PDB file of C-alpha atoms in Angstrom:
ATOM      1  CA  UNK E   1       7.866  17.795  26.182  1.00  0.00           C
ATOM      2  CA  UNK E   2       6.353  15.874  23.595  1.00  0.00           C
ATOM      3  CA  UNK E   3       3.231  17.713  21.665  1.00  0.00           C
ATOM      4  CA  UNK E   4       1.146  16.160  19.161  1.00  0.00           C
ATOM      5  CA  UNK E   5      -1.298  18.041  17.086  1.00  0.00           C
ATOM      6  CA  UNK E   6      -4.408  17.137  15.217  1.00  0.00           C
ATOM      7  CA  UNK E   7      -5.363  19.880  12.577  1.00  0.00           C
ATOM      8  CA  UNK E   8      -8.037  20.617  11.240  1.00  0.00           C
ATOM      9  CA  UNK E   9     -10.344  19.885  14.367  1.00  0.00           C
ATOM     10  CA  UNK E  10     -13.677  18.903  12.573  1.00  0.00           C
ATOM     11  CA  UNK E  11     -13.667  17.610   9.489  1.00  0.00           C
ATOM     12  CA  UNK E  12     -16.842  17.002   6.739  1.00  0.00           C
ATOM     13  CA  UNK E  13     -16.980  14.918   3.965  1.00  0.00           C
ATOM     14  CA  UNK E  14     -19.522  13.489   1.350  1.00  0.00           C
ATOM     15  CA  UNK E  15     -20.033   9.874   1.583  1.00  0.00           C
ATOM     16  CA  UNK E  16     -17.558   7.860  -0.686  1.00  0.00           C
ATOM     17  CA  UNK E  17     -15.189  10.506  -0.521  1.00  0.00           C
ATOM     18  CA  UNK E  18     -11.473   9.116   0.016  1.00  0.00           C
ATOM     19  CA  UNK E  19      -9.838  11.509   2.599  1.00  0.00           C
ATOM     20  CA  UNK E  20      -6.460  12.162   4.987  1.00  0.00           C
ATOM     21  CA  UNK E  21      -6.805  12.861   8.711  1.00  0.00           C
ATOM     22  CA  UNK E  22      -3.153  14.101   9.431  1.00  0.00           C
ATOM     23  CA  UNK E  23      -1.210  13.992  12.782  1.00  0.00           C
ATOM     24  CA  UNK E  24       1.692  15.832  13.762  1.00  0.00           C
ATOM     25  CA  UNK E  25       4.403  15.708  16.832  1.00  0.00           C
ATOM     26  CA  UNK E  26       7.343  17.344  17.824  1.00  0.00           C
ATOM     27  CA  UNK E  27       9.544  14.824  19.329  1.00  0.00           C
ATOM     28  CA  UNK E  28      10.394  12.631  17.189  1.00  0.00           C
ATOM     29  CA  UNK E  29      11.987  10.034  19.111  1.00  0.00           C
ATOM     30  CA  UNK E  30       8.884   8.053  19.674  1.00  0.00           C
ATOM     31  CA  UNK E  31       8.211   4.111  19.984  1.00  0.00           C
ATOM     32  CA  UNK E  32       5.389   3.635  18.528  1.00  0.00           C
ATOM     33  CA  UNK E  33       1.762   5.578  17.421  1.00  0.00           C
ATOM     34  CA  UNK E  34      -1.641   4.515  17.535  1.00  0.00           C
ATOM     35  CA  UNK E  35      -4.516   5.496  15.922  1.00  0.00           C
ATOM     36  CA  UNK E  36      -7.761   5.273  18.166  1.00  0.00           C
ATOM     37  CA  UNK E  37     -11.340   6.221  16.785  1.00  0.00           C
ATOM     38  CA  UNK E  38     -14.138   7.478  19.423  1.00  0.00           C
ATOM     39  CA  UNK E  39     -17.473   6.990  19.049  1.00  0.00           C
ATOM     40  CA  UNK E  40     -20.435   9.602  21.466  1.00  0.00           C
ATOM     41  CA  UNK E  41     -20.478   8.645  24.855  1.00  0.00           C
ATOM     42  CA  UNK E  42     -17.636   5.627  24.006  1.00  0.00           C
ATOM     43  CA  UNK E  43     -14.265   4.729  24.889  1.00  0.00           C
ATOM     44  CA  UNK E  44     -11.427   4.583  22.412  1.00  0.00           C
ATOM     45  CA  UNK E  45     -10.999   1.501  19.965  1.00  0.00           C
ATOM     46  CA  UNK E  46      -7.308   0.756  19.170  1.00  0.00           C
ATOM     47  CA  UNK E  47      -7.230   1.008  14.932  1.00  0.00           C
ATOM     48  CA  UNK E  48      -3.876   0.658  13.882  1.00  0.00           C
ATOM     49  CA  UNK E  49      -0.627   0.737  15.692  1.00  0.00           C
ATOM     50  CA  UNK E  50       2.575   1.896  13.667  1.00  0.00           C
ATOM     51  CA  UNK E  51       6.193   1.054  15.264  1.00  0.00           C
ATOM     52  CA  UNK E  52       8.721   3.256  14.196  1.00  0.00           C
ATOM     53  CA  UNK E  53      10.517   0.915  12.342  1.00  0.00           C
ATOM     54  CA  UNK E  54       7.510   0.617  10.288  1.00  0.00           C
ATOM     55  CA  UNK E  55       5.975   3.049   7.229  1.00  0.00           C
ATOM     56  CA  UNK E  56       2.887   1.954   7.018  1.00  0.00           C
ATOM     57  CA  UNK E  57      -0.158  -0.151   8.187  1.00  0.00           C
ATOM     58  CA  UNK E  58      -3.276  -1.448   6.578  1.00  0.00           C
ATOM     59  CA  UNK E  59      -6.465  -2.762   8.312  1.00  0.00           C
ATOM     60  CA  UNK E  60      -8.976  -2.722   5.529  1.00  0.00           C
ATOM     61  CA  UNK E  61     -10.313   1.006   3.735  1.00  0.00           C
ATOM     62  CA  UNK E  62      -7.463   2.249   6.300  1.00  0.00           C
ATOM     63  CA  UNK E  63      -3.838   2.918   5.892  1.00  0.00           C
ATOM     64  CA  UNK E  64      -1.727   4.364   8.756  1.00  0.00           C
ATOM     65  CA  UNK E  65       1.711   5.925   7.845  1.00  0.00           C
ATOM     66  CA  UNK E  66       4.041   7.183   9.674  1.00  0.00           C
ATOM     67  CA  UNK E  67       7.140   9.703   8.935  1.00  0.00           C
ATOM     68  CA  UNK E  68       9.015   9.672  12.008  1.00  0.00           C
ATOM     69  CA  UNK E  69      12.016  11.895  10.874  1.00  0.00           C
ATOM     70  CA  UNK E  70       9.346  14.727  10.117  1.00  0.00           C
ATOM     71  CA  UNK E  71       6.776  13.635  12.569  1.00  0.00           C
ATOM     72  CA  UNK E  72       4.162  13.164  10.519  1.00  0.00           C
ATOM     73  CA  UNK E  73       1.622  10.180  10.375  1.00  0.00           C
ATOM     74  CA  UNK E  74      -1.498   9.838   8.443  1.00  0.00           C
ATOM     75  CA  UNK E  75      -4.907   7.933   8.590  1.00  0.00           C
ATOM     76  CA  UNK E  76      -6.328   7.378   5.202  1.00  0.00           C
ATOM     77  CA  UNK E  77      -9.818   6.088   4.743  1.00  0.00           C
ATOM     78  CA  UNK E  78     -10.899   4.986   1.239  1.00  0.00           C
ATOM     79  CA  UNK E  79     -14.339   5.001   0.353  1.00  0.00           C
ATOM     80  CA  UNK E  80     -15.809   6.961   3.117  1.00  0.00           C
ATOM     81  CA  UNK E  81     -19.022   5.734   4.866  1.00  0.00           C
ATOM     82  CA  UNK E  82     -21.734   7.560   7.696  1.00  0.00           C
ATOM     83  CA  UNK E  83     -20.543   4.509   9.519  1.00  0.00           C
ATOM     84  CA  UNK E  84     -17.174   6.614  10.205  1.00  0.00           C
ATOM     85  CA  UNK E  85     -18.412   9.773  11.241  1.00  0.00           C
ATOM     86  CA  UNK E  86     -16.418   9.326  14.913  1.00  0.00           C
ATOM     87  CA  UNK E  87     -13.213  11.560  16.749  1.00  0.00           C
ATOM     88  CA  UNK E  88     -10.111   9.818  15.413  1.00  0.00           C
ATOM     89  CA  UNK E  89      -7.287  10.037  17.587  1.00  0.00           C
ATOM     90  CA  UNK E  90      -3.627   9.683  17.615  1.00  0.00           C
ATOM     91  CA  UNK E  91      -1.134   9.189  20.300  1.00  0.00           C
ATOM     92  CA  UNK E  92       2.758   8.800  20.399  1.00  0.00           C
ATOM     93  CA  UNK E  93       4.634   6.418  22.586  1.00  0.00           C
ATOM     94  CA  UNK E  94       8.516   7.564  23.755  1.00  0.00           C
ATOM     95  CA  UNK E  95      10.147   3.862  24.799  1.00  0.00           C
ATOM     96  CA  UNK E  96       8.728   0.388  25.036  1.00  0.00           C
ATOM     97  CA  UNK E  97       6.582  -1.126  27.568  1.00  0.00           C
ATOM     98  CA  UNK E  98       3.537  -0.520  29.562  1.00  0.00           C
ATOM     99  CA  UNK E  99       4.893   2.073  32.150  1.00  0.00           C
ATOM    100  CA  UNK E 100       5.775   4.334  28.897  1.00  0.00           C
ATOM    101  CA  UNK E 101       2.819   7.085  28.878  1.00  0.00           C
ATOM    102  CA  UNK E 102       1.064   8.163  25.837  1.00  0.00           C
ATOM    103  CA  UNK E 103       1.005  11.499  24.419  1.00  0.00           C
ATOM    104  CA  UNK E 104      -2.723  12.137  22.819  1.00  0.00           C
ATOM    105  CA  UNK E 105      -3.640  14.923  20.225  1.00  0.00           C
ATOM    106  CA  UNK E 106      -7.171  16.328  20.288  1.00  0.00           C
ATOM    107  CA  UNK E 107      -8.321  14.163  17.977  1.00  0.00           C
ATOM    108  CA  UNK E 108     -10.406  15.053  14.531  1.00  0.00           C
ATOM    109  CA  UNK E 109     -13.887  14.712  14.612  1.00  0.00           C
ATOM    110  CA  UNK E 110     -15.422  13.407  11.523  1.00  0.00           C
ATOM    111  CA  UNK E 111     -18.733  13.553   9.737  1.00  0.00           C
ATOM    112  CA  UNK E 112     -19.635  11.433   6.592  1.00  0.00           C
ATOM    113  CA  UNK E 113     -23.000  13.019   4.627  1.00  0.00           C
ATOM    114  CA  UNK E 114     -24.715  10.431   3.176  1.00  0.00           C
TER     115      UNK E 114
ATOM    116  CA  UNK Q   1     -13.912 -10.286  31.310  1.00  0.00           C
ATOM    117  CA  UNK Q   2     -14.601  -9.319  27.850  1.00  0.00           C
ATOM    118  CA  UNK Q   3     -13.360  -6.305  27.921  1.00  0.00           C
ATOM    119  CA  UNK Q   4     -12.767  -2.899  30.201  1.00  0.00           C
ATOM    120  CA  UNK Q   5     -15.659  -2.440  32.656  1.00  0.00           C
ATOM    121  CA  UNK Q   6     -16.218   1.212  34.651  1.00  0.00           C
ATOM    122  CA  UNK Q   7     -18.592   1.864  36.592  1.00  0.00           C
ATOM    123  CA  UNK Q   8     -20.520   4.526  37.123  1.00  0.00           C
ATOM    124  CA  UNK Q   9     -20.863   5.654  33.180  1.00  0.00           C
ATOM    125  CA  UNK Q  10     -22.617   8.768  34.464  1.00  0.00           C
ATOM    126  CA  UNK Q  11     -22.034  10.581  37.891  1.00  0.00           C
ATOM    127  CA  UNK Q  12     -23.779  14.083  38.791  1.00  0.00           C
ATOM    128  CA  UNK Q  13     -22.588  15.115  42.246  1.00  0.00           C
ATOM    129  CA  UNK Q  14     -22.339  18.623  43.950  1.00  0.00           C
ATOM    130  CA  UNK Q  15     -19.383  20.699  44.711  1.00  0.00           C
ATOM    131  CA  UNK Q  16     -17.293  19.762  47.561  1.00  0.00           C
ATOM    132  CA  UNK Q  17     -18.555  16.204  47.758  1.00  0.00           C
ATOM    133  CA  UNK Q  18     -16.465  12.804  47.081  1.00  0.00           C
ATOM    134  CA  UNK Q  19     -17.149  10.829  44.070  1.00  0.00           C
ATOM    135  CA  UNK Q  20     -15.488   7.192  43.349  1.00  0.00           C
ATOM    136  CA  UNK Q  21     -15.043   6.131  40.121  1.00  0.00           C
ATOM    137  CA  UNK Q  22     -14.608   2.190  39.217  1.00  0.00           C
ATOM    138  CA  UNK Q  23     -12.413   0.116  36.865  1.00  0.00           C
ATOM    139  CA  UNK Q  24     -12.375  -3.822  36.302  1.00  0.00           C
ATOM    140  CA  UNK Q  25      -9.648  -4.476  33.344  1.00  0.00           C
ATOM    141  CA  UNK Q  26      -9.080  -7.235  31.131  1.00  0.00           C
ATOM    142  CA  UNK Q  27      -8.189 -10.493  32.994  1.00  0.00           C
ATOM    143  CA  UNK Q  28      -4.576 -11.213  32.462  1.00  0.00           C
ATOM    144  CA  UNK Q  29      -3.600  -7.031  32.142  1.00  0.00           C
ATOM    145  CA  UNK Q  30      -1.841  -6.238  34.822  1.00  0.00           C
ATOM    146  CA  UNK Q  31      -1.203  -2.929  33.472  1.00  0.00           C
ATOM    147  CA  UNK Q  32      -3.976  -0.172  34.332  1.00  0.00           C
ATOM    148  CA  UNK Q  33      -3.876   3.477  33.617  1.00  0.00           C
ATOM    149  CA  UNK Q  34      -6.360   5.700  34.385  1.00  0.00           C
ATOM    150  CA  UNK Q  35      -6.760   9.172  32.048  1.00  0.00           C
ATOM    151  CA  UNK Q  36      -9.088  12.009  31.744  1.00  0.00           C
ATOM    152  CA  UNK Q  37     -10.672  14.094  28.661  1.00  0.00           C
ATOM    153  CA  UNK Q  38     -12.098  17.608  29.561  1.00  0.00           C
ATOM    154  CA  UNK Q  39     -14.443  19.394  26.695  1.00  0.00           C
ATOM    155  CA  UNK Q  40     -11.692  20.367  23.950  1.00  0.00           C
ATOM    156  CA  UNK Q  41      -9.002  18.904  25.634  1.00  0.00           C
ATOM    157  CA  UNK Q  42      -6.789  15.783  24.448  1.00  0.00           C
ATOM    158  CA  UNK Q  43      -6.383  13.236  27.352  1.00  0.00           C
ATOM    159  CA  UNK Q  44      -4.449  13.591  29.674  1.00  0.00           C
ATOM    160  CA  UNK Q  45      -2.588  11.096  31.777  1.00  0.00           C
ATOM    161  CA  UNK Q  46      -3.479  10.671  35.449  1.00  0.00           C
ATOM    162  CA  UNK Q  47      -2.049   7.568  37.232  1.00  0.00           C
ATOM    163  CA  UNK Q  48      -0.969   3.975  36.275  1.00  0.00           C
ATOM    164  CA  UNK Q  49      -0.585   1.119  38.034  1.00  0.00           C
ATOM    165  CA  UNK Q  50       1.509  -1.960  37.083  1.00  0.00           C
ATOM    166  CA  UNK Q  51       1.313  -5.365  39.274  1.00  0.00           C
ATOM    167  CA  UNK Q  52       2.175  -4.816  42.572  1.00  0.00           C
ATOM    168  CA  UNK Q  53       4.741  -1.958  41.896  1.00  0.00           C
ATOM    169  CA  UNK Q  54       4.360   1.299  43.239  1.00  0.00           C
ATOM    170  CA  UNK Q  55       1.946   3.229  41.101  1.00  0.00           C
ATOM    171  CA  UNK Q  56       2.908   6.472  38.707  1.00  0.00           C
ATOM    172  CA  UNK Q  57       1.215   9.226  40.389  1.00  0.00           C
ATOM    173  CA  UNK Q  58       2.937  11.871  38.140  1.00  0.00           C
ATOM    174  CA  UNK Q  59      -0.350  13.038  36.191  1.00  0.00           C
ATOM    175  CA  UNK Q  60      -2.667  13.478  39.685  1.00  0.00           C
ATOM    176  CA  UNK Q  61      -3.484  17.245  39.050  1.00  0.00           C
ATOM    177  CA  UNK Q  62      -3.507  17.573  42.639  1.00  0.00           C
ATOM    178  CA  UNK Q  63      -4.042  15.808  46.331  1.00  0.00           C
ATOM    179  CA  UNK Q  64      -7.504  15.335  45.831  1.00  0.00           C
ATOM    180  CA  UNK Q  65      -6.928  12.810  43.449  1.00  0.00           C
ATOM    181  CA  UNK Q  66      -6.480   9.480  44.530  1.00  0.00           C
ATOM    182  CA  UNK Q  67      -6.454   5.878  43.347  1.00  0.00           C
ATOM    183  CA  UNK Q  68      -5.808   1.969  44.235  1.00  0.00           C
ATOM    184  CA  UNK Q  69      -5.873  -0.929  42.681  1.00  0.00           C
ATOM    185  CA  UNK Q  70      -6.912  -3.752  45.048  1.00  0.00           C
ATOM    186  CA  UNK Q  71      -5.377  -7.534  44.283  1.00  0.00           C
ATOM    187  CA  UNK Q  72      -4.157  -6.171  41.023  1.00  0.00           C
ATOM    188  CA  UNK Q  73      -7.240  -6.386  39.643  1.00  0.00           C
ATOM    189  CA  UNK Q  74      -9.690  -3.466  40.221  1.00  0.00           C
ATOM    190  CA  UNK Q  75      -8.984   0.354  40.346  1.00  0.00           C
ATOM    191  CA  UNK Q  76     -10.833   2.605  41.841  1.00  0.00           C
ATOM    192  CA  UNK Q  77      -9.880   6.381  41.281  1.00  0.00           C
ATOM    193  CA  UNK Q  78     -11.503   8.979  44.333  1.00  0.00           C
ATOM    194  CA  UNK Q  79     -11.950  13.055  43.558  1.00  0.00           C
ATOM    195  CA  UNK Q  80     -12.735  14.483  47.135  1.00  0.00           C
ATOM    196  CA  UNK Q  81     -14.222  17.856  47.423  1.00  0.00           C
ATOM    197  CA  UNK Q  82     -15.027  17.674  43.707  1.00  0.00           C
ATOM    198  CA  UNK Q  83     -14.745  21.309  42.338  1.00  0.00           C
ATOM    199  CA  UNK Q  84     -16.533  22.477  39.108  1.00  0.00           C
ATOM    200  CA  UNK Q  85     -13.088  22.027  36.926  1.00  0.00           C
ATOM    201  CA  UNK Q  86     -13.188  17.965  37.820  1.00  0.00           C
ATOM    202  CA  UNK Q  87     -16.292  17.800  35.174  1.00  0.00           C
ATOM    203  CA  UNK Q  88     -14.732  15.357  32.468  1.00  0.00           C
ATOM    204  CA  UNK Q  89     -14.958  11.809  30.922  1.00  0.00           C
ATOM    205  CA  UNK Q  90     -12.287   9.599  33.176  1.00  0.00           C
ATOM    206  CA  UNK Q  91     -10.775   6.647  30.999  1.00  0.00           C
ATOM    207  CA  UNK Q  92      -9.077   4.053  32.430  1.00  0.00           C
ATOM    208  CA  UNK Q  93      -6.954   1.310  29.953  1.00  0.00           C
ATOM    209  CA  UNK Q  94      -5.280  -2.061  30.483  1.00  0.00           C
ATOM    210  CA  UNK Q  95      -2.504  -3.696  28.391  1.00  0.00           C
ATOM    211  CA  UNK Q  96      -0.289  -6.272  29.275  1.00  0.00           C
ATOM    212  CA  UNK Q  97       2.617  -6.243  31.439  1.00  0.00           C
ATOM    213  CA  UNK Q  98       6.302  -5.518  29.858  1.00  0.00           C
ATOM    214  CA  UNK Q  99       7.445  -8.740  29.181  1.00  0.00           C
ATOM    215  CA  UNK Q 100       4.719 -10.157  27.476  1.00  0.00           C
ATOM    216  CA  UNK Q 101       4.979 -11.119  24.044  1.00  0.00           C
ATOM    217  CA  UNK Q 102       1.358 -10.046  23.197  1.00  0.00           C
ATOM    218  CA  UNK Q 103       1.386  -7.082  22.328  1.00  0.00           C
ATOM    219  CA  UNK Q 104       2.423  -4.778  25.434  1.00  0.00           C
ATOM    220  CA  UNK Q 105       1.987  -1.707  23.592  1.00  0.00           C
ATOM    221  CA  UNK Q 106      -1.727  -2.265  22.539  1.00  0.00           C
ATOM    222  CA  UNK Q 107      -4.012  -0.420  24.795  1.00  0.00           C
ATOM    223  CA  UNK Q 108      -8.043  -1.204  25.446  1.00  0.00           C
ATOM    224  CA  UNK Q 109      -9.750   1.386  26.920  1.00  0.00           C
ATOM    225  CA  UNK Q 110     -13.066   1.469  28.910  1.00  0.00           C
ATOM    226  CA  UNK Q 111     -16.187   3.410  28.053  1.00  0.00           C
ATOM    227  CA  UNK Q 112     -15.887   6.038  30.495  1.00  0.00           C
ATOM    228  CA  UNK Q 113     -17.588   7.418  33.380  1.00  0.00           C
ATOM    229  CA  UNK Q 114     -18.325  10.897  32.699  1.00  0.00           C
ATOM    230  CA  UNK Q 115     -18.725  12.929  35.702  1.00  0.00           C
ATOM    231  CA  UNK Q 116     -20.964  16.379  35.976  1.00  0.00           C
ATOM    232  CA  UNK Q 117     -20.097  18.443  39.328  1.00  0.00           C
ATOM    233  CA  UNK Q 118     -22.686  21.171  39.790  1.00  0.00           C
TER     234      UNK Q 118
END
């Protein structure tokens, strides 16, 4: 059974800091991951998606990678902002197409001091 | 529309009574899944529906759960004899079907309803 873990759970940083949110899983057979970011009281917002054929994915200050033979990807946010501060997220997906379930971690919540 | 629509976003209801829970995905996604995140807890998968196939029931915790989706359009996801442990935020997420070529993979999610049972 596919586990993915999201360590540390909280996470604070001074504004303009550049930092790592890491996410781990143990099968690493997967599709594709996702990054999602949660705001209060919100749903989740897709950020970046990573196929595993890919290494890496850029959507401006962030950059998604993804080590599938260690099952390991990373969100990295450059020049952090209070504008951030939300519950990131990351989920695994075993085979293509829609009926193919997502695994979730627990996500990292994250707080950005101005 | 514009994007996923659920309806009630906040539902307070007493043990032992039913509570419905809506969903109206984006037009064209014919693939809807419905999830739910307890306090602490990552989500976790509860149903999904896809066209006019027969649903995945695999993640219904148990047979007070329920859900439809009527003219593959709306969802609608019933807890009867809600219990204390049924307090969470329920998701629900459309995508596109399979075979499209947009992006199958990409899920939008709704804002939630979260529901309180006293």
């Amino acid at each position: 059974k596919q586990e993915v873990t999201q360590i540390p759970a909280a996470l604070s940083v001074p504004e303009g800091e550049n930092l790592v949110l890491n996410c781990s899983f143990t099968d690493s057979a997967i599709y594709n991951l996702q990054w999602f970011r949660q705001d209060p009281g919100k749903g989740l917002t897709s950020l970046l998606l990573i196929q595993s054929s890919q290494r890496e994915q850029t959507s401006g200050r962030l950059n998604a990678s993804l080590d599938k033979s260690s099952g390991r990807s990373t969100l990295y946010i450059a020049a952090s902002q209070p504008g951030d501060s939300a519950t990131y997220l990351c989920a695994v997906r075993p085979s293509p197409g829609a009926n193919s379930k997502l695994t979730f971690g627990k996500g990292i919540t994250l707080s950005v001091r101005p | 529309g514009a994007g996923v629509s659920q309806s009630p976003s906040n539902k307070v209801t007493e043990k032992g009574k039913d509570v419905e829970l809506r969903c109206d995905p984006i037009s064209g996604h014919t693939a809807l899944y419905w999830y739910r995140q307890s306090l602490g807890q990552g989500l976790e998968f509860l149903i999904y529906f896809q066209g006019n196939s027969a649903p995945d029931k695999s993640g219904l915790p148990s047979d007070r759960f329920s859900a439809e989706r009527t003219g593959g359009s709306v969802s609608t996801l019933t807890i009867q004899r809600t219990q204390q442990e049924d307090s969470a935020v329920y998701l629900c997420a459309s995508s596109y079907p399979d075979w499209s070529s947009t992006g199958a993979n990409v899920l939008t999610f709704g804002a939630g309803s979260r529901l309180t049972v006293l």
